[in-house]
Amino acid sequence: MKLKGDKIYIKVSGGDVFSIPKNGTYELDIYEGMEIEYEEIPHIRNKAFEAAARKSAVSILKRGFISEGMLREKLSKKGHKKRFISYAVSYCKEYDLIDDKRFVKIAINSLKLKGKSKRHIIDYLKKSKIKSSLIERAENSISDKSDDKALKEAIKKYYRVYEHKDNKENYIIKALMRKGFKYDRIKYLVGKYLEKKKE
């Protein structure tokens, strides 16, 4: 058994060599100098690659709050094969380490608190590789009323930023459109807000 980089190379009786990932050996009962038979190779390799994918998945989840799709993508970039990625994701689901419904709920609440528009929230969920059925459900759960509330808060914020500009209405509208709010709704609510300010 020989360690080279992130892989362990194992010599089989007969002189052949096969490799397994270093971080996949913690569950295997193997040691330097032990005799391994050919028929044991598939089992050892399978267990090692499963353990390596699982260890990577847990390590990724410790570093940040991500969706299942994002986890799959990160594991793929690390070089794990599809079937071992699926195994690792199943393990994480079984131990409640990952849950897209929970991810969506927390993401919506967090982005609403930051005053983000419905469109911005939906775009964020799409970028987070959430399944379309969950995105559709999320879209239906964000009412126009709550979107208007976020827009009104954003108008107050940007009014303070552009208060002393000559063409403040245009500046506010452009800033809010970049945040994903709809033009017609922005125009109407900004107009109302500026009228109140004149009173």
XYZ file of C-alpha atoms in Angstrom:
199
model
C 0.000 0.000 0.000
C 1.532 3.317 -1.059
C 0.246 6.885 -0.583
C 0.687 9.289 -3.499
C -1.151 12.640 -3.549
C -4.792 12.079 -2.609
C -4.782 8.416 -3.642
C -3.618 5.188 -2.062
C -2.123 2.580 -4.398
C -2.621 -1.026 -3.330
C -0.634 -3.952 -4.703
C -2.646 -7.146 -5.155
C -1.119 -10.580 -4.806
C 0.180 -11.233 -8.293
C 1.770 -7.810 -8.737
C -1.196 -5.749 -10.071
C -1.945 -2.331 -8.543
C -5.252 -0.513 -8.032
C -5.997 2.859 -6.403
C -8.603 4.218 -4.011
C -9.138 7.765 -2.699
C -7.186 8.537 0.479
C -10.200 10.061 2.262
C -12.239 6.916 1.530
C -10.123 4.563 3.606
C -11.320 5.533 7.075
C -14.051 2.840 7.015
C -11.938 0.125 5.453
C -10.039 -2.416 7.466
C -6.885 -2.331 5.355
C -3.282 -1.842 6.376
C 0.155 -1.769 4.810
C 1.481 -5.159 3.860
C -1.855 -6.995 3.981
C -2.714 -9.537 1.279
C -5.710 -8.630 -0.905
C -7.352 -11.045 -3.318
C -8.701 -10.035 -6.744
C -12.328 -10.724 -5.831
C -12.073 -8.230 -2.944
C -11.090 -5.327 -5.215
C -14.598 -4.266 -6.426
C -15.950 -4.249 -2.856
C -12.973 -2.273 -1.485
C -13.060 0.253 -4.333
C -16.847 0.727 -4.051
C -16.717 1.264 -0.273
C -13.767 3.661 -0.605
C -15.400 5.822 -3.299
C -18.717 5.909 -1.381
C -16.926 6.976 1.803
C -14.887 9.616 -0.062
C -18.022 11.155 -1.657
C -19.845 11.123 1.677
C -16.923 12.756 3.493
C -16.683 15.454 0.787
C -20.440 16.117 0.965
C -20.425 16.548 4.751
C -17.365 18.792 4.513
C -19.085 20.993 1.865
C -22.260 21.263 3.975
C -20.240 22.325 7.034
C -18.911 25.303 5.066
C -22.260 26.702 3.952
C -26.011 26.492 3.505
C -26.630 25.018 0.045
C -29.255 23.153 -1.971
C -29.127 19.566 -3.217
C -28.394 20.730 -6.778
C -25.512 22.886 -5.584
C -24.111 19.987 -3.551
C -24.288 17.666 -6.564
C -22.481 20.255 -8.701
C -19.722 20.783 -6.109
C -19.172 17.021 -5.717
C -18.999 16.646 -9.497
C -16.361 19.416 -9.676
C -14.364 17.522 -7.051
C -14.273 14.564 -9.450
C -16.793 12.212 -7.814
C -18.765 9.943 -10.167
C -22.582 10.223 -10.454
C -23.443 7.037 -8.563
C -21.214 7.985 -5.632
C -22.654 11.514 -5.648
C -26.164 10.004 -5.471
C -25.044 7.806 -2.587
C -23.599 10.818 -0.715
C -26.732 12.928 -1.310
C -28.975 10.066 -0.065
C -26.845 9.806 3.057
C -27.137 13.574 3.691
C -30.922 13.428 3.213
C -31.248 10.429 5.514
C -29.479 12.318 8.310
C -31.378 15.560 7.560
C -28.197 17.405 6.555
C -29.848 18.691 3.389
C -33.470 19.571 2.593
C -34.485 21.723 -0.380
C -37.894 22.585 1.142
C -36.105 23.984 4.191
C -33.555 25.741 1.927
C -36.366 27.458 -0.030
C -38.206 28.563 3.132
C -35.071 30.051 4.745
C -33.939 31.678 1.479
C -37.343 33.348 0.947
C -37.520 34.683 4.520
C -33.919 35.911 4.439
C -34.274 37.660 1.059
C -37.626 39.199 2.058
C -35.955 40.697 5.145
C -33.313 42.196 2.851
C -36.108 43.810 0.816
C -35.585 41.712 -2.313
C -38.283 41.489 -4.962
C -40.254 38.373 -5.845
C -38.361 38.129 -9.156
C -35.002 38.450 -7.384
C -35.977 35.652 -4.966
C -37.116 33.343 -7.806
C -33.902 34.059 -9.759
C -31.869 33.208 -6.655
C -33.706 29.876 -6.267
C -33.077 29.059 -9.942
C -29.363 29.826 -9.548
C -29.373 27.594 -6.455
C -30.485 24.696 -8.692
C -33.808 24.155 -6.909
C -36.303 21.855 -8.691
C -38.890 23.696 -10.806
C -41.806 22.246 -8.791
C -40.421 23.835 -5.586
C -39.746 27.127 -7.392
C -43.340 27.181 -8.652
C -44.620 26.575 -5.122
C -42.349 29.343 -3.813
C -43.596 31.745 -6.491
C -47.198 31.108 -5.443
C -46.334 31.601 -1.770
C -44.939 35.125 -2.296
C -47.994 37.338 -2.521
C -48.173 40.627 -4.404
C -48.919 42.232 -1.035
C -45.607 41.104 0.457
C -43.794 42.139 -2.752
C -45.380 45.601 -2.449
C -44.261 45.788 1.180
C -40.653 45.052 0.142
C -40.935 47.618 -2.658
C -42.236 50.341 -0.296
C -39.314 49.708 2.081
C -36.896 49.876 -0.844
C -38.440 53.174 -2.046
C -37.828 54.732 1.399
C -34.230 53.518 1.336
C -33.471 54.809 -2.174
C -35.288 58.087 -1.540
C -32.722 58.803 1.200
C -29.905 57.920 -1.238
C -31.159 60.142 -4.093
C -33.036 62.799 -2.087
C -30.800 65.659 -3.249
C -30.687 64.671 -6.930
C -32.640 66.779 -9.423
C -34.058 63.768 -11.200
C -34.529 61.597 -8.094
C -37.618 59.782 -9.422
C -35.683 58.337 -12.395
C -32.725 57.365 -10.186
C -35.039 55.551 -7.737
C -36.942 53.770 -10.538
C -33.724 52.567 -12.224
C -32.272 51.331 -8.912
C -35.457 49.403 -8.090
C -35.691 47.863 -11.553
C -32.162 46.515 -11.043
C -33.476 44.887 -7.854
C -36.057 42.987 -9.916
C -39.237 44.955 -9.130
C -41.774 45.515 -11.932
C -41.641 48.909 -13.660
C -45.404 49.668 -13.522
C -45.571 48.947 -9.788
C -42.407 50.967 -9.091
C -43.690 53.953 -11.099
C -47.036 53.911 -9.274
C -45.651 53.535 -5.723
C -42.734 55.956 -6.249
C -45.230 58.521 -7.558
C -47.423 58.062 -4.474
C -44.422 58.281 -2.139
C -43.106 61.496 -3.742
C -46.583 63.067 -3.569
C -46.697 62.350 0.169
C -43.263 63.933 0.575
C -44.525 67.145 -1.063
C -47.476 67.470 1.367
